[in-house]
Short mmCIF file of C-alpha atoms in Angstrom, two decimals:
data_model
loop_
_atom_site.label_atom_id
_atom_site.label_comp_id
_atom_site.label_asym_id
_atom_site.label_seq_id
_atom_site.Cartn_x
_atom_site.Cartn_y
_atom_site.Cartn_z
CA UNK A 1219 9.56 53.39 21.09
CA UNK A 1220 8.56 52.70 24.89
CA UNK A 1221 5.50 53.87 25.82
CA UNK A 1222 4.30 55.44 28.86
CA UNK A 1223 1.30 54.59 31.23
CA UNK A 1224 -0.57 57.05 32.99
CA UNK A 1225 -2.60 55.85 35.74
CA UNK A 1226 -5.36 58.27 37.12
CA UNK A 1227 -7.45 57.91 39.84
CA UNK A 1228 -11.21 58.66 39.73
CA UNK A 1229 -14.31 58.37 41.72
CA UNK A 1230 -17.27 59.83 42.51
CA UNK A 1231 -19.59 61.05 45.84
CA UNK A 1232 -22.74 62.40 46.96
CA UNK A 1233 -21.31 64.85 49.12
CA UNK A 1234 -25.35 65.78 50.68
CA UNK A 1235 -24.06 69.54 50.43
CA UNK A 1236 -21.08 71.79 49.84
CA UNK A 1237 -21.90 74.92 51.49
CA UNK A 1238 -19.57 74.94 54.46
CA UNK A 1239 -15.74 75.49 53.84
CA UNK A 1240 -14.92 73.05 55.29
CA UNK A 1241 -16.37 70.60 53.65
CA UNK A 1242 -15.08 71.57 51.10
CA UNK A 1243 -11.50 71.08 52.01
CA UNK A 1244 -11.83 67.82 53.68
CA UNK A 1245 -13.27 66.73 50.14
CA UNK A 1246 -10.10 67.92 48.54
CA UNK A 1247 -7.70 66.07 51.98
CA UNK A 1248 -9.58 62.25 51.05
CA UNK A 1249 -8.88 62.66 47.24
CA UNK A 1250 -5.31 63.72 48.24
CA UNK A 1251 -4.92 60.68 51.03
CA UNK A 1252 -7.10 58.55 48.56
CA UNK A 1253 -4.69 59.12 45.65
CA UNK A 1254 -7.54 60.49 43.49
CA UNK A 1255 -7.06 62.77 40.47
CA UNK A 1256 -10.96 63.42 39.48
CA UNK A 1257 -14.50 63.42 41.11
CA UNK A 1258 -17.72 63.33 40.13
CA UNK A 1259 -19.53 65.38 43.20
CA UNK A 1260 -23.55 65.31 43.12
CA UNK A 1261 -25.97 66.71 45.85
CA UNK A 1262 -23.55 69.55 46.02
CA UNK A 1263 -26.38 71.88 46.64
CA UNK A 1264 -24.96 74.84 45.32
CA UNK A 1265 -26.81 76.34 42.47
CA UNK A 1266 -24.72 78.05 40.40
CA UNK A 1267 -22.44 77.55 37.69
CA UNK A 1268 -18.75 78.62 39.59
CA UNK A 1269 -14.92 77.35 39.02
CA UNK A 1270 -13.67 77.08 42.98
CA UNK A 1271 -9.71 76.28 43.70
CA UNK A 1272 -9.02 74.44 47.19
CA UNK A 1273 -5.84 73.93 48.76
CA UNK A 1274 -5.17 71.25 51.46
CA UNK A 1275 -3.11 71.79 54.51
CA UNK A 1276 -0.28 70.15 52.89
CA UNK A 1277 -0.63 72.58 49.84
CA UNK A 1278 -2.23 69.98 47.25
CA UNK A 1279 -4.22 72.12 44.77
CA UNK A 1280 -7.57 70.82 43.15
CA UNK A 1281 -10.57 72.89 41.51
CA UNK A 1282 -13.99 72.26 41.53
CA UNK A 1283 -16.26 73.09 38.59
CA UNK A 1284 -19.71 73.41 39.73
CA UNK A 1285 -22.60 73.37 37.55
CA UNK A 1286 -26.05 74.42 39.06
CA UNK A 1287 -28.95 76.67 38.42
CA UNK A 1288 -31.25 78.65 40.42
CA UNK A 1289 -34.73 76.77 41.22
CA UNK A 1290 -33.48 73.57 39.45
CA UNK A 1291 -32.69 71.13 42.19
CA UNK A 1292 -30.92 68.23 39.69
CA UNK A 1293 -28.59 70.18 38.56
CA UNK A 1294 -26.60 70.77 41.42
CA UNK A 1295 -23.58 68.79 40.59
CA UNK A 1296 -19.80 68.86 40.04
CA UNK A 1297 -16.48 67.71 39.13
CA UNK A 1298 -13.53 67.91 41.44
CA UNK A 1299 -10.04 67.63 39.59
CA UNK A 1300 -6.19 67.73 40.72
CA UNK A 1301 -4.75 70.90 39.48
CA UNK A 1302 -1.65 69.57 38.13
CA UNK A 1303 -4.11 67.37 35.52
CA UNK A 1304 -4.62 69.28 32.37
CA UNK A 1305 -8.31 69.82 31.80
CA UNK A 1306 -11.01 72.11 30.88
CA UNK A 1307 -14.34 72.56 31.40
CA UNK A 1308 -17.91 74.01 29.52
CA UNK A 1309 -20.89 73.80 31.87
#
């Protein structure tokens, strides 16, 4: 039986804020011209615990799981992951 090799490509980034739009999307454009399937955001400065779907220009989809709380500055970090990659997530 042949077996099959999949590659994924990960990284991660202090991103030093989310907050604007886009920001957001050109996030989501490098992991698309970077070839990268998951990232591990931190500094997003968002405090809350959301689920947030971006689209590139060229119709790539990726969503980014963000889990923050209120008052707790450390916390504000995330995951960024190609849509088309199975996965779930439990802040």
């Amino acid at each position: 039986m042949k077996k099959t090799q999949i590659t994924y490509g990960i990284g991660s980034l202090n991103c030093r804020g989310l907050q604007m739009k886009n920001k957001v999307t050109q996030l989501a454009d490098d992991m698309r011209q970077y070839k990268i399937d998951a990232m591990a955001v931190q500094e997003t400065h968002i405090d809350t615990i959301d689920t947030v779907i971006i689209t590139t220009d060229d119709k790539q989809s990726y969503t980014l799981y963000l889990s923050g709380k209120k008052g707790e500055r450390r916390t504000e970090v995330g995951i960024v992951m190609r849509r088309d990659v199975n996965t779930t997530f439990t802040p």
